[in-house]
XYZ file of C-alpha atoms in Angstrom:
336
model
C 0.000 0.000 0.000
C 1.212 3.447 -0.916
C 2.008 5.286 2.308
C 1.169 8.573 0.628
C -2.447 7.437 0.133
C -3.027 6.431 3.728
C -5.548 8.771 5.416
C -5.036 9.261 9.147
C -7.968 8.142 11.299
C -9.506 11.342 12.694
C -10.169 9.586 16.011
C -6.567 8.500 16.375
C -4.925 10.206 19.383
C -1.821 12.297 18.961
C 1.186 10.643 20.624
C 1.813 11.866 24.167
C 5.305 13.093 23.379
C 3.946 15.115 20.476
C 1.295 16.731 22.726
C 3.948 17.510 25.302
C 6.085 19.114 22.616
C 3.260 21.372 21.449
C 2.234 22.429 24.982
C 5.650 22.616 26.572
C 6.570 25.656 28.604
C 9.953 26.905 29.599
C 11.424 26.040 33.016
C 11.134 29.693 33.995
C 7.409 29.721 33.184
C 6.836 26.521 35.123
C 8.684 27.895 38.135
C 6.612 31.083 37.963
C 3.389 29.048 37.815
C 4.537 26.895 40.721
C 5.287 29.930 42.897
C 1.898 31.439 41.986
C 0.040 28.320 43.117
C 2.153 27.931 46.241
C 1.338 31.511 47.226
C -2.358 30.978 46.513
C -2.354 28.014 48.923
C -1.848 30.413 51.853
C -3.933 33.511 52.516
C -2.343 36.922 52.141
C -2.830 37.718 55.833
C -1.084 34.500 56.852
C 1.869 35.198 54.559
C 2.116 38.706 55.991
C 2.129 37.331 59.547
C 4.823 34.783 58.652
C 7.027 37.438 57.038
C 6.713 39.619 60.127
C 7.627 36.682 62.359
C 10.730 35.881 60.304
C 11.772 39.557 60.453
C 11.468 39.507 64.252
C 13.604 36.383 64.435
C 16.261 37.885 62.173
C 16.178 41.200 64.068
C 17.022 39.216 67.210
C 20.031 37.770 65.389
C 18.684 34.520 64.020
C 19.531 33.290 60.541
C 17.775 30.769 58.351
C 18.304 27.897 58.151
C 18.997 27.259 61.817
C 19.055 24.414 64.327
C 17.099 23.683 67.493
C 19.771 25.197 69.771
C 19.332 28.620 68.139
C 15.549 28.407 68.404
C 15.705 27.463 72.086
C 17.959 30.465 72.778
C 15.460 32.668 70.928
C 12.587 31.325 73.013
C 14.475 31.839 76.267
C 15.340 35.430 75.358
C 11.778 36.284 74.334
C 9.780 34.261 76.880
C 9.169 37.107 79.341
C 8.714 39.841 76.737
C 6.558 38.248 74.051
C 3.103 36.699 74.411
C 3.286 32.877 74.150
C 0.734 32.901 71.322
C 2.989 35.267 69.368
C 6.014 33.058 70.027
C 4.044 30.040 68.815
C 3.314 31.924 65.578
C 7.029 32.655 65.204
C 7.799 28.953 65.569
C 5.198 28.106 62.932
C 6.713 30.609 60.499
C 10.244 29.314 61.079
C 9.060 25.744 60.711
C 7.192 26.489 57.481
C 10.287 28.149 56.026
C 12.391 25.027 56.646
C 9.626 22.750 55.394
C 9.250 24.469 52.037
C 13.016 24.677 51.598
C 13.000 20.878 52.100
C 15.316 21.254 55.087
C 14.876 19.302 58.325
C 12.517 21.289 60.536
C 14.222 22.135 63.860
C 10.931 23.347 65.363
C 9.787 19.717 65.600
C 12.694 18.771 67.859
C 11.430 17.609 71.298
C 13.565 20.190 73.133
C 11.894 23.038 71.211
C 8.390 21.663 71.751
C 8.942 21.093 75.493
C 10.454 24.561 75.931
C 7.442 26.145 74.223
C 5.085 24.061 76.355
C 6.833 25.284 79.506
C 6.603 28.904 78.360
C 2.860 28.526 77.791
C 2.322 27.050 81.246
C 4.473 29.718 82.916
C 3.523 32.870 81.039
C 0.277 31.960 79.288
C -2.834 34.046 79.885
C -6.401 33.663 78.719
C -6.938 35.050 75.252
C -8.794 38.350 75.386
C -12.087 37.955 73.593
C -14.021 40.602 71.729
C -17.085 41.837 73.571
C -20.208 40.114 72.289
C -22.679 42.800 71.266
C -26.145 42.099 72.632
C -29.389 43.202 70.989
C -29.729 46.112 73.407
C -26.259 47.346 72.402
C -27.125 47.246 68.698
C -30.411 48.989 69.486
C -28.556 51.792 71.307
C -26.094 52.239 68.445
C -28.933 52.219 65.909
C -30.892 54.834 67.881
C -27.806 57.035 68.159
C -27.204 56.957 64.396
C -30.859 57.669 63.608
C -30.796 60.692 65.919
C -27.929 62.238 63.951
C -28.602 64.595 61.012
C -29.058 62.394 57.953
C -25.900 62.250 55.867
C -24.048 59.851 53.639
C -21.836 58.901 56.575
C -24.693 58.072 58.939
C -26.490 56.065 56.222
C -23.318 54.101 55.487
C -22.513 53.489 59.142
C -26.037 52.278 59.882
C -25.841 49.841 56.966
C -22.453 48.537 58.187
C -23.774 48.122 61.736
C -26.933 46.205 60.804
C -25.332 44.192 57.999
C -22.354 43.273 60.153
C -24.465 42.140 63.082
C -27.400 40.307 61.506
C -25.190 38.832 58.797
C -22.460 37.828 61.287
C -19.879 39.144 58.832
C -16.159 39.339 59.406
C -14.721 42.775 58.717
C -12.727 41.444 55.749
C -15.953 40.081 54.279
C -17.886 43.312 54.793
C -15.403 45.570 53.026
C -14.947 43.076 50.170
C -18.627 42.894 49.185
C -19.296 44.169 45.664
C -22.600 45.256 44.142
C -22.323 42.220 41.856
C -22.342 39.994 44.966
C -25.854 41.168 45.909
C -28.983 39.303 44.853
C -32.185 41.085 45.829
C -35.238 38.913 46.467
C -38.795 39.699 47.501
C -38.010 38.135 50.889
C -34.661 39.813 51.460
C -31.083 39.875 50.275
C -28.549 37.190 49.393
C -24.908 38.200 49.713
C -22.389 36.086 47.831
C -18.958 35.762 49.404
C -16.497 34.653 46.704
C -13.901 33.942 49.394
C -13.946 33.772 53.157
C -11.746 32.673 56.046
C -13.590 29.352 56.161
C -13.644 29.067 52.349
C -10.011 29.529 51.351
C -10.489 27.409 48.202
C -12.987 29.925 46.886
C -15.986 27.628 46.399
C -18.179 30.525 47.475
C -20.573 31.103 50.371
C -23.916 32.870 50.593
C -25.176 34.866 53.567
C -28.948 35.493 53.698
C -30.542 38.605 55.208
C -34.349 38.640 55.379
C -36.427 41.798 55.380
C -37.538 42.968 58.822
C -38.960 46.008 60.583
C -37.663 49.016 58.648
C -36.092 50.480 61.801
C -33.707 47.532 62.206
C -33.680 45.933 58.751
C -30.158 45.563 57.269
C -31.583 45.215 53.736
C -33.486 48.499 54.013
C -30.459 50.254 55.508
C -28.162 48.992 52.762
C -30.551 50.017 49.989
C -30.891 53.513 51.475
C -27.099 53.905 51.547
C -26.550 52.593 48.016
C -29.276 54.840 46.609
C -28.040 57.953 48.430
C -24.417 57.313 47.418
C -25.453 56.373 43.856
C -23.414 53.161 44.015
C -24.357 50.796 41.188
C -21.139 48.824 40.835
C -17.930 48.082 42.686
C -17.498 47.914 46.478
C -20.592 48.715 48.510
C -18.854 50.205 51.546
C -16.521 53.085 50.736
C -14.672 55.923 52.383
C -16.170 59.422 52.410
C -13.785 62.375 52.299
C -14.025 65.589 54.342
C -16.144 67.226 51.623
C -18.743 64.449 51.791
C -17.650 62.826 48.535
C -17.899 59.046 48.257
C -14.583 57.544 47.180
C -14.218 54.741 44.613
C -12.089 52.497 46.815
C -13.489 50.178 49.512
C -13.182 50.951 53.202
C -10.213 49.406 54.951
C -10.980 46.492 57.245
C -9.583 48.467 60.199
C -12.288 51.101 59.631
C -14.935 48.665 60.885
C -13.191 48.387 64.267
C -12.791 52.161 64.428
C -16.496 52.677 63.695
C -17.572 50.276 66.458
C -15.336 51.981 69.015
C -16.664 55.408 67.996
C -20.265 54.242 68.325
C -19.490 52.513 71.620
C -17.995 55.711 73.001
C -20.943 57.780 71.786
C -23.315 55.364 73.554
C -21.215 55.477 76.754
C -20.505 51.755 76.785
C -18.001 50.733 79.458
C -16.434 48.024 77.249
C -15.238 50.125 74.310
C -11.695 48.740 74.625
C -13.064 45.232 74.032
C -15.038 46.132 70.900
C -13.878 44.862 67.516
C -15.462 43.571 64.343
C -15.570 40.094 65.912
C -18.144 41.541 68.315
C -20.625 41.166 65.441
C -20.149 37.402 65.097
C -19.921 36.707 68.810
C -22.910 38.958 69.390
C -25.145 37.356 66.778
C -24.380 33.828 67.934
C -24.652 34.419 71.683
C -27.802 36.543 71.329
C -29.410 33.899 69.116
C -28.487 31.241 71.701
C -30.203 33.234 74.470
C -33.328 33.366 72.281
C -33.145 29.563 71.839
C -32.531 29.804 68.079
C -31.827 26.367 66.583
C -28.169 25.292 66.463
C -28.187 24.709 62.701
C -29.651 28.153 62.009
C -26.942 29.834 64.075
C -24.224 27.814 62.367
C -25.626 28.560 58.920
C -25.982 32.313 59.459
C -22.395 32.715 60.598
C -20.979 30.324 58.022
C -19.132 28.381 60.720
C -17.560 25.098 59.666
C -16.823 23.841 63.169
C -19.667 22.622 65.374
C -17.385 23.062 68.386
C -17.071 26.801 67.717
C -20.845 27.224 67.509
C -21.421 25.223 70.695
C -18.855 27.407 72.461
C -20.843 30.505 71.503
C -24.139 28.871 72.494
C -22.780 27.890 75.897
C -21.443 31.415 76.386
C -24.804 32.927 75.520
C -26.702 30.609 77.872
C -24.219 30.340 80.748
C -26.353 32.531 83.024
C -29.826 31.537 81.807
C -29.197 27.781 81.552
C -27.531 27.477 84.932
C -27.955 24.899 87.702
C -27.744 27.646 90.295
C -30.999 29.177 89.001
C -32.970 26.052 89.875
C -31.350 25.739 93.305
C -31.858 29.410 94.194
C -35.521 29.179 93.210
C -35.887 26.082 95.387
C -34.117 27.720 98.325
C -36.257 30.839 98.022
C -39.296 28.595 98.435
C -37.823 27.120 101.600
C -37.377 30.587 103.074
């Protein structure tokens, strides 16, 4: 048979080596792609924290790579000056550096682990928790804002307050919301979160906010702000300059903490120092627990992945109402 007359079968697969040759990339390109994916595997905030930790270690005099003896000296020098939780973060950063350089990780050495354990037991203190905002606190803040002369700033701040609380949003989630993430429904609002702390892979989460009484409704407050600011695309929460002009860029995450402290001060709360954006999530969950809201509904609204975290909030919210002492005091009062 004449080879020139042979027609190639259209279903015949191209040899693997030929495909590889046509799709090959240079070593430099592959290395760039690898570094891109490795960076994407860790959140930006985590990378920033690790870089800061490494800088602190190097400022002390440490050099990478290092061995367990150097790390133990570092721990001993810092034990009385640095919070144990911060030191633990430093160890994690140092360990991760060695791991990804494919160098034996000195942080895993028993002497390092035991030293860190001893520091925790000697210098450890309870982690300071954000104050959980109760319904009466949110009501006071809402009343204060509504008593102010209506302005773009008060409309925005009211929307942040009600959205943050009833949606149990993290501050990073709030300031990242775009108009395109909003889906308005006759029953309320669906807020799409393309990425969240508990959704690092970016599968997407949705937070639902139903319509309620117009005085406390986050959907109504958000719509009033968007209409007044004429925001039809881009970030929904933005800075406002001294001339009352809405800026194109989103608010910084730190602005949410600042706003809560300002409102707390204006309402004469005695726990302003303990207010932060996490007060929204702790407040929603503990307040819902006191109202006997179902466990699954609380977990769903906050987007929590861990049942243990939700139960911790529920127990905190009910620790005074669901208490054995209540029953005994009632019984004793009857005896008297």
